[in-house]
PDB file of C-alpha atoms and ligand atoms in Angstrom:
ATOM      1  CA  MET A   1      71.359 -31.793  11.034  1.00 42.00           C
ATOM      2  CA  ASN A   2      70.696 -30.583   8.018  1.00 43.00           C
ATOM      3  CA  THR A   3      72.084 -30.720   4.894  1.00 40.00           C
ATOM      4  CA  ALA A   4      70.753 -29.653   1.878  1.00 41.00           C
ATOM      5  CA  THR A   5      69.019 -26.868   3.321  1.00 41.00           C
ATOM      6  CA  ARG A   6      72.066 -25.706   4.746  1.00 39.00           C
ATOM      7  CA  LEU A   7      73.801 -25.643   1.591  1.00 37.00           C
ATOM      8  CA  GLY A   8      71.196 -23.540   0.214  1.00 37.00           C
ATOM      9  CA  VAL A   9      71.690 -21.155   2.854  1.00 36.00           C
ATOM     10  CA  TYR A  10      75.245 -20.798   2.490  1.00 36.00           C
ATOM     11  CA  ALA A  11      74.758 -19.953  -0.936  1.00 35.00           C
ATOM     12  CA  LEU A  12      72.994 -16.862  -0.161  1.00 37.00           C
ATOM     13  CA  GLY A  13      72.849 -14.159   2.215  1.00 35.00           C
ATOM     14  CA  LEU A  14      70.666 -11.580   3.390  1.00 36.00           C
ATOM     15  CA  ALA A  15      69.698  -9.079   5.699  1.00 38.00           C
ATOM     16  CA  VAL A  16      66.851  -8.624   7.853  1.00 40.00           C
ATOM     17  CA  VAL A  17      63.996  -6.751   8.395  1.00 41.00           C
ATOM     18  CA  PHE A  18      60.935  -6.303  10.089  1.00 41.00           C
ATOM     19  CA  GLY A  19      58.374  -4.354   8.754  1.00 39.00           C
ATOM     20  CA  GLY A  20      58.526  -5.584   5.649  1.00 38.00           C
ATOM     21  CA  ALA A  21      60.764  -6.161   3.210  1.00 38.00           C
ATOM     22  CA  LEU A  22      63.253  -8.502   3.071  1.00 39.00           C
ATOM     23  CA  GLY A  23      66.018  -8.498   4.646  1.00 37.00           C
ATOM     24  CA  ALA A  24      68.393  -7.804   2.503  1.00 37.00           C
ATOM     25  CA  GLY A  25      66.250  -5.352   1.659  1.00 37.00           C
ATOM     26  CA  ARG A  26      64.781  -3.830   4.300  1.00 39.00           C
ATOM     27  CA  ALA A  27      67.379  -4.291   6.234  1.00 37.00           C
ATOM     28  CA  ILE A  28      69.300  -4.232   3.482  1.00 35.00           C
ATOM     29  CA  GLY A  29      68.434  -1.444   1.638  1.00 35.00           C
ATOM     30  CA  PRO A  30      71.053  -0.334  -0.531  1.00 38.00           C
ATOM     31  CA  ALA A  31      72.385   2.696  -0.053  1.00 41.00           C
ATOM     32  CA  GLY A  32      71.767   4.893   2.352  1.00 39.00           C
ATOM     33  CA  THR A  33      68.652   6.525   2.040  1.00 40.00           C
ATOM     34  CA  PRO A  34      67.252   7.314   5.321  1.00 40.00           C
ATOM     35  CA  LEU A  35      63.950   5.849   5.860  1.00 38.00           C
ATOM     36  CA  PRO A  36      61.078   8.091   6.012  1.00 40.00           C
ATOM     37  CA  ALA A  37      59.946   8.300   9.453  1.00 38.00           C
ATOM     38  CA  GLU A  38      56.827   6.568   8.928  1.00 39.00           C
ATOM     39  CA  ASP A  39      58.517   3.686   7.620  1.00 39.00           C
ATOM     40  CA  HIS A  40      59.834   2.525  10.709  1.00 38.00           C
ATOM     41  CA  SER A  41      57.237   3.383  12.633  1.00 37.00           C
ATOM     42  CA  ALA A  42      55.778   0.619  14.032  1.00 38.00           C
ATOM     43  CA  MET A  43      57.214   1.826  17.061  1.00 39.00           C
ATOM     44  CA  ALA A  44      57.709   5.336  17.363  1.00 39.00           C
ATOM     45  CA  PRO A  45      60.272   5.352  19.985  1.00 41.00           C
ATOM     46  CA  ALA A  46      62.298   3.116  17.990  1.00 38.00           C
ATOM     47  CA  GLU A  47      62.563   5.399  15.274  1.00 39.00           C
ATOM     48  CA  GLU A  48      64.483   7.933  16.874  1.00 39.00           C
ATOM     49  CA  ALA A  49      66.997   5.573  17.826  1.00 39.00           C
ATOM     50  CA  ALA A  50      67.040   4.053  14.511  1.00 38.00           C
ATOM     51  CA  GLU A  51      67.431   7.184  12.705  1.00 40.00           C
ATOM     52  CA  GLY A  52      70.627   7.921  14.252  1.00 39.00           C
ATOM     53  CA  HIS A  53      72.120   5.063  12.589  1.00 40.00           C
ATOM     54  CA  GLY A  54      69.970   4.141   9.984  1.00 37.00           C
ATOM     55  CA  ASP A  55      71.857   5.307   7.299  1.00 38.00           C
ATOM     56  CA  ASP A  56      72.353   2.437   5.301  1.00 39.00           C
ATOM     57  CA  HIS A  57      69.418   0.690   4.676  1.00 39.00           C
ATOM     58  CA  GLY A  58      67.557   1.615   1.852  1.00 36.00           C
ATOM     59  CA  GLY A  59      64.720   1.457   3.835  1.00 36.00           C
ATOM     60  CA  THR A  60      62.306   1.176   1.318  1.00 34.00           C
ATOM     61  CA  THR A  61      61.333  -2.022   2.427  1.00 36.00           C
ATOM     62  CA  GLN A  62      59.472  -1.288   5.418  1.00 39.00           C
ATOM     63  CA  GLN A  63      55.856  -1.174   5.962  1.00 37.00           C
ATOM     64  CA  ALA A  64      54.479   2.133   6.104  1.00 38.00           C
ATOM     65  CA  ALA A  65      52.306   2.148   8.950  1.00 44.00           C
ATOM     66  CA  GLY A  66      53.815   0.049  11.394  1.00 54.00           C
ATOM     67  CA  ASP A  67      50.775  -1.630  12.571  1.00 70.00           C
ATOM     68  CA  THR A  68      51.595  -5.100  11.513  1.00 86.00           C
ATOM     69  CA  PRO A  69      55.009  -6.649  11.273  1.00 92.00           C
ATOM     70  CA  GLY A  70      56.079  -7.872   7.871  1.00 94.00           C
ATOM     71  CA  GLY A  71      55.788 -11.397   6.684  1.00 96.00           C
ATOM     72  CA  LEU A  72      52.545 -12.239   8.404  1.00 97.00           C
ATOM     73  CA  GLN A  73      50.331 -11.641   5.422  1.00 97.00           C
ATOM     74  CA  VAL A  74      50.199 -13.298   2.053  1.00 98.00           C
ATOM     75  CA  SER A  75      48.643 -10.172   0.609  1.00 97.00           C
ATOM     76  CA  ASP A  76      49.284  -6.577   1.545  1.00 96.00           C
ATOM     77  CA  LYS A  77      48.811  -3.199  -0.094  1.00 95.00           C
ATOM     78  CA  GLY A  78      47.388  -4.846  -3.152  1.00 96.00           C
ATOM     79  CA  TYR A  79      50.306  -7.226  -3.667  1.00 98.00           C
ATOM     80  CA  THR A  80      49.917 -10.964  -3.249  1.00 98.00           C
ATOM     81  CA  LEU A  81      52.443 -13.775  -3.083  1.00 98.00           C
ATOM     82  CA  ASN A  82      51.367 -16.805  -5.116  1.00 98.00           C
ATOM     83  CA  PRO A  83      53.296 -20.067  -4.873  1.00 98.00           C
ATOM     84  CA  LEU A  84      52.949 -22.091  -8.074  1.00 98.00           C
ATOM     85  CA  THR A  85      54.815 -25.224  -7.068  1.00 97.00           C
ATOM     86  CA  THR A  86      54.323 -27.979  -4.538  1.00 97.00           C
ATOM     87  CA  VAL A  87      57.464 -29.261  -2.891  1.00 98.00           C
ATOM     88  CA  LYS A  88      58.090 -32.855  -1.886  1.00 98.00           C
ATOM     89  CA  ALA A  89      60.402 -33.711   0.957  1.00 98.00           C
ATOM     90  CA  GLY A  90      63.982 -34.122  -0.077  1.00 97.00           C
ATOM     91  CA  GLU A  91      63.405 -33.446  -3.743  1.00 98.00           C
ATOM     92  CA  PRO A  92      65.236 -30.568  -5.339  1.00 98.00           C
ATOM     93  CA  THR A  93      62.575 -28.478  -6.963  1.00 97.00           C
ATOM     94  CA  ASP A  94      62.373 -25.567  -9.334  1.00 98.00           C
ATOM     95  CA  PHE A  95      60.102 -23.578  -7.133  1.00 98.00           C
ATOM     96  CA  ARG A  96      58.009 -21.002  -8.944  1.00 98.00           C
ATOM     97  CA  PHE A  97      55.909 -18.151  -7.701  1.00 98.00           C
ATOM     98  CA  THR A  98      54.579 -14.768  -8.660  1.00 98.00           C
ATOM     99  CA  VAL A  99      53.818 -11.562  -6.899  1.00 98.00           C
ATOM    100  CA  THR A 100      50.664 -10.095  -8.317  1.00 98.00           C
ATOM    101  CA  GLY A 101      49.657  -6.478  -8.083  1.00 97.00           C
ATOM    102  CA  VAL A 102      46.407  -4.680  -7.738  1.00 94.00           C
ATOM    103  CA  ASP A 103      45.472  -5.542 -11.288  1.00 96.00           C
ATOM    104  CA  GLY A 104      45.902  -9.231 -10.564  1.00 96.00           C
ATOM    105  CA  LYS A 105      48.811  -9.542 -12.952  1.00 98.00           C
ATOM    106  CA  PRO A 106      52.322 -10.631 -12.051  1.00 98.00           C
ATOM    107  CA  VAL A 107      54.507  -7.717 -11.101  1.00 98.00           C
ATOM    108  CA  THR A 108      57.446  -7.205 -13.432  1.00 98.00           C
ATOM    109  CA  GLY A 109      58.803  -3.947 -12.100  1.00 97.00           C
ATOM    110  CA  TYR A 110      60.936  -4.023  -8.975  1.00 98.00           C
ATOM    111  CA  GLU A 111      63.472  -1.805  -7.315  1.00 96.00           C
ATOM    112  CA  VAL A 112      66.844  -3.379  -6.657  1.00 95.00           C
ATOM    113  CA  GLU A 113      67.620  -3.685  -2.973  1.00 90.00           C
ATOM    114  CA  HIS A 114      70.921  -5.059  -1.884  1.00 88.00           C
ATOM    115  CA  GLU A 115      71.709  -6.027  -5.398  1.00 90.00           C
ATOM    116  CA  LYS A 116      68.549  -8.038  -5.908  1.00 94.00           C
ATOM    117  CA  GLU A 117      65.003  -7.387  -6.958  1.00 96.00           C
ATOM    118  CA  LEU A 118      63.650  -9.877  -4.519  1.00 97.00           C
ATOM    119  CA  HIS A 119      64.977 -11.744  -1.531  1.00 95.00           C
ATOM    120  CA  PHE A 120      63.328 -15.024  -0.718  1.00 97.00           C
ATOM    121  CA  ILE A 121      63.638 -16.542   2.721  1.00 97.00           C
ATOM    122  CA  VAL A 122      62.362 -20.000   3.560  1.00 98.00           C
ATOM    123  CA  VAL A 123      62.293 -21.294   7.115  1.00 98.00           C
ATOM    124  CA  SER A 124      60.683 -24.260   8.719  1.00 98.00           C
ATOM    125  CA  ARG A 125      57.855 -23.115  10.943  1.00 97.00           C
ATOM    126  CA  ASP A 126      59.665 -24.476  13.955  1.00 97.00           C
ATOM    127  CA  LEU A 127      62.503 -22.087  13.041  1.00 97.00           C
ATOM    128  CA  ALA A 128      65.046 -24.863  12.902  1.00 96.00           C
ATOM    129  CA  THR A 129      66.016 -24.357   9.267  1.00 96.00           C
ATOM    130  CA  PHE A 130      66.672 -21.236   7.233  1.00 97.00           C
ATOM    131  CA  GLN A 131      67.425 -20.563   3.595  1.00 97.00           C
ATOM    132  CA  HIS A 132      68.013 -17.233   1.927  1.00 95.00           C
ATOM    133  CA  LEU A 133      67.518 -17.487  -1.787  1.00 96.00           C
ATOM    134  CA  HIS A 134      67.619 -15.191  -4.768  1.00 96.00           C
ATOM    135  CA  PRO A 135      65.166 -16.330  -7.374  1.00 98.00           C
ATOM    136  CA  THR A 136      65.423 -15.264 -10.977  1.00 98.00           C
ATOM    137  CA  ARG A 137      62.553 -13.535 -12.679  1.00 98.00           C
ATOM    138  CA  ALA A 138      61.290 -14.225 -16.156  1.00 98.00           C
ATOM    139  CA  ALA A 139      59.964 -11.372 -18.244  1.00 98.00           C
ATOM    140  CA  ASP A 140      56.427 -12.418 -17.469  1.00 98.00           C
ATOM    141  CA  GLY A 141      56.963 -11.952 -13.766  1.00 98.00           C
ATOM    142  CA  VAL A 142      57.302 -15.610 -12.787  1.00 98.00           C
ATOM    143  CA  TRP A 143      60.080 -16.157 -10.247  1.00 98.00           C
ATOM    144  CA  THR A 144      62.020 -19.406 -10.071  1.00 98.00           C
ATOM    145  CA  THR A 145      64.509 -20.713  -7.553  1.00 98.00           C
ATOM    146  CA  LYS A 146      66.043 -24.038  -6.745  1.00 98.00           C
ATOM    147  CA  LEU A 147      64.549 -25.148  -3.485  1.00 98.00           C
ATOM    148  CA  THR A 148      65.014 -28.303  -1.476  1.00 98.00           C
ATOM    149  CA  LEU A 149      63.063 -28.881   1.699  1.00 98.00           C
ATOM    150  CA  ASP A 150      64.664 -31.865   3.291  1.00 97.00           C
ATOM    151  CA  GLU A 151      61.970 -32.878   5.632  1.00 97.00           C
ATOM    152  CA  PRO A 152      58.198 -32.966   5.704  1.00 98.00           C
ATOM    153  CA  GLY A 153      56.472 -30.279   7.659  1.00 98.00           C
ATOM    154  CA  ALA A 154      55.322 -26.719   7.583  1.00 97.00           C
ATOM    155  CA  TYR A 155      57.533 -24.013   6.181  1.00 98.00           C
ATOM    156  CA  ARG A 156      57.169 -20.297   5.813  1.00 98.00           C
ATOM    157  CA  ALA A 157      58.379 -18.470   2.712  1.00 98.00           C
ATOM    158  CA  PHE A 158      58.943 -14.716   2.690  1.00 98.00           C
ATOM    159  CA  ALA A 159      59.299 -12.527  -0.360  1.00 97.00           C
ATOM    160  CA  ASP A 160      61.050  -9.276   0.516  1.00 96.00           C
ATOM    161  CA  PHE A 161      60.942  -6.740  -2.265  1.00 96.00           C
ATOM    162  CA  VAL A 162      60.161  -3.223  -3.315  1.00 96.00           C
ATOM    163  CA  PRO A 163      57.739  -2.860  -6.190  1.00 97.00           C
ATOM    164  CA  ALA A 164      58.777  -0.218  -8.685  1.00 96.00           C
ATOM    165  CA  GLY A 165      57.745   3.135  -7.426  1.00 93.00           C
ATOM    166  CA  GLY A 166      56.396   1.683  -4.216  1.00 93.00           C
ATOM    167  CA  SER A 167      57.623   0.931  -0.764  1.00 93.00           C
ATOM    168  CA  GLY A 168      59.031  -2.256   0.612  1.00 93.00           C
ATOM    169  CA  LEU A 169      56.942  -5.226   1.464  1.00 95.00           C
ATOM    170  CA  THR A 170      57.483  -8.620   2.946  1.00 97.00           C
ATOM    171  CA  LEU A 171      54.777 -11.081   2.053  1.00 98.00           C
ATOM    172  CA  GLY A 172      54.659 -14.508   3.626  1.00 98.00           C
ATOM    173  CA  THR A 173      53.052 -17.788   2.743  1.00 98.00           C
ATOM    174  CA  ASP A 174      53.100 -21.275   4.167  1.00 98.00           C
ATOM    175  CA  LEU A 175      54.605 -24.145   2.211  1.00 98.00           C
ATOM    176  CA  LEU A 176      53.416 -27.529   3.332  1.00 98.00           C
ATOM    177  CA  VAL A 177      55.479 -30.601   2.660  1.00 98.00           C
ATOM    178  CA  ALA A 178      53.700 -33.924   3.006  1.00 98.00           C
ATOM    179  CA  GLY A 179      54.952 -36.658   5.274  1.00 97.00           C
ATOM    180  CA  ASP A 180      55.577 -37.427   8.885  1.00 96.00           C
ATOM    181  CA  TYR A 181      56.632 -34.351  10.648  1.00 94.00           C
ATOM    182  CA  GLU A 182      58.503 -34.053  13.863  1.00 93.00           C
ATOM    183  CA  PRO A 183      58.748 -30.457  15.017  1.00 94.00           C
ATOM    184  CA  LYS A 184      61.892 -29.411  16.771  1.00 94.00           C
ATOM    185  CA  PRO A 185      61.784 -27.369  19.920  1.00 95.00           C
ATOM    186  CA  LEU A 186      63.025 -23.833  19.698  1.00 95.00           C
ATOM    187  CA  THR A 187      66.758 -23.681  20.120  1.00 94.00           C
ATOM    188  CA  GLU A 188      67.641 -22.400  23.543  1.00 95.00           C
ATOM    189  CA  VAL A 189      68.635 -18.826  24.065  1.00 95.00           C
ATOM    190  CA  SER A 190      72.319 -18.438  23.342  1.00 94.00           C
ATOM    191  CA  ARG A 191      74.808 -15.702  22.637  1.00 96.00           C
ATOM    192  CA  THR A 192      77.185 -17.878  20.730  1.00 97.00           C
ATOM    193  CA  ALA A 193      76.811 -19.748  17.480  1.00 97.00           C
ATOM    194  CA  GLU A 194      79.228 -22.070  15.735  1.00 96.00           C
ATOM    195  CA  VAL A 195      79.205 -22.603  12.027  1.00 96.00           C
ATOM    196  CA  ASP A 196      81.853 -24.191   9.858  1.00 95.00           C
ATOM    197  CA  GLY A 197      84.632 -23.512  12.298  1.00 95.00           C
ATOM    198  CA  TYR A 198      83.556 -19.941  12.908  1.00 97.00           C
ATOM    199  CA  THR A 199      82.316 -18.694  16.236  1.00 97.00           C
ATOM    200  CA  VAL A 200      79.911 -15.802  16.217  1.00 97.00           C
ATOM    201  CA  SER A 201      79.015 -14.059  19.427  1.00 97.00           C
ATOM    202  CA  LEU A 202      76.060 -11.803  19.993  1.00 96.00           C
ATOM    203  CA  ASP A 203      76.241  -8.744  22.182  1.00 96.00           C
ATOM    204  CA  GLY A 204      73.332  -6.456  22.939  1.00 95.00           C
ATOM    205  CA  ASP A 205      69.729  -7.065  23.830  1.00 94.00           C
ATOM    206  CA  LEU A 206      66.497  -6.937  21.959  1.00 94.00           C
ATOM    207  CA  VAL A 207      64.228  -4.401  23.586  1.00 93.00           C
ATOM    208  CA  PRO A 208      60.519  -4.528  22.841  1.00 92.00           C
ATOM    209  CA  GLY A 209      59.304  -1.448  21.071  1.00 89.00           C
ATOM    210  CA  ARG A 210      62.668   0.110  20.704  1.00 88.00           C
ATOM    211  CA  SER A 211      65.570   0.031  18.301  1.00 91.00           C
ATOM    212  CA  SER A 212      68.431  -1.768  19.932  1.00 92.00           C
ATOM    213  CA  LYS A 213      72.002  -2.307  18.934  1.00 94.00           C
ATOM    214  CA  LEU A 214      73.187  -5.815  18.247  1.00 95.00           C
ATOM    215  CA  THR A 215      76.854  -6.500  17.723  1.00 96.00           C
ATOM    216  CA  LEU A 216      77.862  -9.787  16.173  1.00 96.00           C
ATOM    217  CA  SER A 217      81.534 -10.694  16.359  1.00 96.00           C
ATOM    218  CA  VAL A 218      83.046 -13.277  14.090  1.00 97.00           C
ATOM    219  CA  SER A 219      86.120 -15.285  14.960  1.00 97.00           C
ATOM    220  CA  LYS A 220      87.781 -18.360  13.597  1.00 96.00           C
ATOM    221  CA  ASP A 221      90.192 -20.565  15.473  1.00 92.00           C
ATOM    222  CA  GLY A 222      90.097 -18.139  18.326  1.00 92.00           C
ATOM    223  CA  LYS A 223      91.122 -15.177  16.214  1.00 96.00           C
ATOM    224  CA  PRO A 224      88.928 -12.287  15.231  1.00 97.00           C
ATOM    225  CA  VAL A 225      88.078 -12.251  11.551  1.00 96.00           C
ATOM    226  CA  THR A 226      88.962  -8.858  10.136  1.00 95.00           C
ATOM    227  CA  ASP A 227      88.612  -9.540   6.461  1.00 95.00           C
ATOM    228  CA  LEU A 228      84.949 -10.239   6.045  1.00 94.00           C
ATOM    229  CA  GLN A 229      83.828  -9.789   2.481  1.00 94.00           C
ATOM    230  CA  PRO A 230      81.017  -7.582   1.351  1.00 91.00           C
ATOM    231  CA  TYR A 231      78.014  -9.618   0.466  1.00 90.00           C
ATOM    232  CA  LEU A 232      75.032  -7.927  -1.056  1.00 87.00           C
ATOM    233  CA  GLU A 233      76.408  -4.566  -0.067  1.00 86.00           C
ATOM    234  CA  ALA A 234      77.001  -5.354   3.562  1.00 89.00           C
ATOM    235  CA  TYR A 235      79.324  -7.342   5.770  1.00 91.00           C
ATOM    236  CA  GLY A 236      76.423  -9.179   7.223  1.00 91.00           C
ATOM    237  CA  HIS A 237      72.737  -9.657   6.715  1.00 92.00           C
ATOM    238  CA  LEU A 238      70.528 -10.449   9.603  1.00 94.00           C
ATOM    239  CA  VAL A 239      67.042 -11.847   9.493  1.00 95.00           C
ATOM    240  CA  ALA A 240      65.051 -11.868  12.709  1.00 96.00           C
ATOM    241  CA  LEU A 241      61.854 -13.852  13.093  1.00 97.00           C
ATOM    242  CA  ARG A 242      59.535 -13.885  16.072  1.00 96.00           C
ATOM    243  CA  ALA A 243      58.888 -17.288  17.546  1.00 96.00           C
ATOM    244  CA  GLY A 244      55.221 -18.118  17.540  1.00 95.00           C
ATOM    245  CA  ASP A 245      54.105 -16.330  14.408  1.00 97.00           C
ATOM    246  CA  LEU A 246      57.287 -15.793  12.412  1.00 97.00           C
ATOM    247  CA  ALA A 247      56.819 -12.051  12.155  1.00 97.00           C
ATOM    248  CA  TYR A 248      59.631 -10.772  10.030  1.00 95.00           C
ATOM    249  CA  LEU A 249      61.632  -8.166  11.824  1.00 88.00           C
ATOM    250  CA  HIS A 250      63.290  -5.117  10.821  1.00 71.00           C
ATOM    251  CA  VAL A 251      67.013  -5.035  11.203  1.00 84.00           C
ATOM    252  CA  HIS A 252      69.229  -2.349   9.814  1.00 77.00           C
ATOM    253  CA  PRO A 253      72.914  -2.863   9.253  1.00 82.00           C
ATOM    254  CA  ASP A 254      75.064  -0.093  10.598  1.00 86.00           C
ATOM    255  CA  GLY A 255      77.506   1.079   7.978  1.00 85.00           C
ATOM    256  CA  THR A 256      78.374  -0.241   4.567  1.00 86.00           C
ATOM    257  CA  PRO A 257      81.558  -1.615   3.087  1.00 90.00           C
ATOM    258  CA  GLY A 258      83.607   1.123   1.583  1.00 87.00           C
ATOM    259  CA  ASP A 259      82.061   3.961   3.519  1.00 88.00           C
ATOM    260  CA  GLY A 260      85.356   4.699   5.163  1.00 85.00           C
ATOM    261  CA  LYS A 261      84.222   3.875   8.639  1.00 86.00           C
ATOM    262  CA  THR A 262      82.855   0.379   8.605  1.00 89.00           C
ATOM    263  CA  ALA A 263      85.434  -2.276   9.373  1.00 89.00           C
ATOM    264  CA  ALA A 264      85.451  -5.671   7.699  1.00 90.00           C
ATOM    265  CA  GLY A 265      84.980  -7.423  10.997  1.00 84.00           C
ATOM    266  CA  PRO A 266      85.244  -8.814  13.440  1.00 94.00           C
ATOM    267  CA  GLU A 267      82.198  -6.857  14.518  1.00 93.00           C
ATOM    268  CA  ILE A 268      79.075  -6.428  12.468  1.00 94.00           C
ATOM    269  CA  VAL A 269      76.596  -4.000  13.943  1.00 95.00           C
ATOM    270  CA  PHE A 270      72.857  -3.940  13.422  1.00 94.00           C
ATOM    271  CA  TYR A 271      69.942  -2.054  14.828  1.00 94.00           C
ATOM    272  CA  ALA A 272      66.932  -4.224  15.374  1.00 92.00           C
ATOM    273  CA  GLU A 273      63.416  -3.304  16.290  1.00 90.00           C
ATOM    274  CA  VAL A 274      61.217  -5.927  17.799  1.00 92.00           C
ATOM    275  CA  PRO A 275      57.577  -5.254  18.478  1.00 91.00           C
ATOM    276  CA  SER A 276      57.073  -7.317  21.574  1.00 93.00           C
ATOM    277  CA  ALA A 277      58.663  -9.299  24.343  1.00 94.00           C
ATOM    278  CA  GLY A 278      59.359 -12.897  23.571  1.00 94.00           C
ATOM    279  CA  ASP A 279      61.761 -15.122  21.729  1.00 96.00           C
ATOM    280  CA  TYR A 280      63.236 -14.380  18.348  1.00 96.00           C
ATOM    281  CA  ARG A 281      65.426 -16.354  16.018  1.00 97.00           C
ATOM    282  CA  LEU A 282      68.276 -14.448  14.421  1.00 97.00           C
ATOM    283  CA  PHE A 283      69.997 -15.665  11.273  1.00 97.00           C
ATOM    284  CA  LEU A 284      73.209 -13.922  10.296  1.00 96.00           C
ATOM    285  CA  ASP A 285      74.653 -14.388   6.823  1.00 95.00           C
ATOM    286  CA  PHE A 286      78.268 -13.359   6.415  1.00 94.00           C
ATOM    287  CA  GLN A 287      80.871 -14.002   3.769  1.00 95.00           C
ATOM    288  CA  HIS A 288      84.482 -14.948   4.324  1.00 96.00           C
ATOM    289  CA  GLU A 289      86.958 -16.569   2.004  1.00 96.00           C
ATOM    290  CA  GLY A 290      84.454 -16.621  -0.745  1.00 95.00           C
ATOM    291  CA  LYS A 291      81.724 -18.468   1.045  1.00 96.00           C
ATOM    292  CA  VAL A 292      78.539 -17.319   2.686  1.00 96.00           C
ATOM    293  CA  ARG A 293      77.708 -18.905   6.005  1.00 96.00           C
ATOM    294  CA  THR A 294      74.819 -18.520   8.361  1.00 97.00           C
ATOM    295  CA  ALA A 295      75.041 -18.316  12.122  1.00 97.00           C
ATOM    296  CA  ASP A 296      71.829 -18.598  14.094  1.00 97.00           C
ATOM    297  CA  PHE A 297      70.791 -17.554  17.560  1.00 96.00           C
ATOM    298  CA  THR A 298      67.753 -17.496  19.740  1.00 97.00           C
ATOM    299  CA  ALA A 299      67.396 -14.229  21.627  1.00 96.00           C
ATOM    300  CA  ARG A 300      64.823 -13.193  24.186  1.00 95.00           C
ATOM    301  CA  ALA A 301      63.393  -9.712  24.189  1.00 94.00           C
ATOM    302  CA  GLY A 302      62.255  -8.192  27.429  1.00 89.00           C
ATOM    303  CA  ALA A 303      60.753 -10.253  30.121  1.00 74.00           C
ATOM    304  CA  GLY A 304      58.771 -12.418  27.816  1.00 56.00           C
ATOM    305  CA  GLN A 305      57.766 -15.818  28.898  1.00 59.00           C
ATOM    306  CA  PRO A 306      60.075 -18.378  27.451  1.00 61.00           C
ATOM    307  CA  ARG A 307      58.451 -20.472  24.848  1.00 60.00           C
ATOM    308  CA  PRO A 308      58.438 -24.122  25.585  1.00 60.00           C
ATOM    309  CA  THR A 309      61.696 -25.653  24.650  1.00 56.00           C
ATOM    310  CA  ALA A 310      62.754 -29.129  24.337  1.00 50.00           C
ATOM    311  CA  GLU A 311      61.238 -31.727  26.393  1.00 50.00           C
ATOM    312  CA  PRO A 312      63.915 -33.260  28.337  1.00 46.00           C
ATOM    313  CA  SER A 313      63.892 -36.199  26.193  1.00 44.00           C
ATOM    314  CA  ALA A 314      63.575 -34.564  23.000  1.00 41.00           C
ATOM    315  CA  GLY A 315      66.882 -34.874  21.615  1.00 41.00           C
ATOM    316  CA  ALA A 316      66.990 -31.352  20.937  1.00 39.00           C
ATOM    317  CA  SER A 317      70.435 -31.066  21.670  1.00 43.00           C
ATOM    318  CA  HIS A 318      72.226 -28.036  21.045  1.00 44.00           C
ATOM    319  CA  ASP A 319      74.578 -29.664  18.882  1.00 44.00           C
ATOM    320  CA  ASP A 320      72.371 -29.551  16.256  1.00 43.00           C
ATOM    321  CA  ASP A 321      71.217 -26.245  16.153  1.00 42.00           C
ATOM    322  CA  HIS A 322      72.895 -24.928  13.314  1.00 43.00           C
ATOM    323  CA  THR A 323      71.139 -26.732  10.946  1.00 44.00           C
ATOM    324  CA  HIS A 324      69.927 -24.523   8.556  1.00 46.00           C
TER     325      HIS A 324
HETATM  326 CU1   CU B  23      68.703 -11.739  -0.417  1.00 78.53          CU
END
């Protein structure tokens, strides 16, 4: 179904994360600095598991104390996300925003994570659409990105970044687009996604409170893809969002291109930590033949109650799931 949004997505890529920062970031941290233990800690048990593999994410993006998942707050640790632009349905917009610091002024100092100072993710609140954008920052701290929200409704925007000298944060804010809005039911749980002729399969389970291994395998025309291209310092970037509140999850890629042990497909491995049972939407960005594509899945952690899905009549056919 979608269109423009989708395009946007393809244009970018990212990684995921949970506690905080953005995906690319958090999840995406650049190079391998192991995260401090407290960083991951929202769930202690998870950490151990995560540490074993966590080598590549820069980690800085996570929240320190683990109490609250990232992305749920518009303001955290003295930093606040401030949208400056209203978006109208279907109109390409130069969307502007700032992140202000404790002094109330726009932040102009950022650490680079996965090649970018800030990763900006925009999803519809029904989790049907996803865009991963990389805004540009003016010297005064105002960020700008092209943004098109095709349909009216409620959206959630996440800024995933690491302020200079600080630790990673993911701030979230709602973007409301006027007009008649028809929410889509959550896509059904599935281990396979199709996008642009590629099939991506998901192996592994999300386990509440624990780091769990997720393996995504990319194939095209029935053949495994073994020449994925590095994109933002990884072969894939995964963003995981919890259905219901859009908590932004922490996902660490396992291995980095060029480390001598990470293959360029078909498998891309991540370690994800989810805080609770329930349904999550996973958005995988990967690059092949010069283009970034996004595969999306709905995965259920633990024995959570399924969220209501489509009413029988709702037209929520699977065919259109990959709409972002
Ligand atoms: Cu990004």
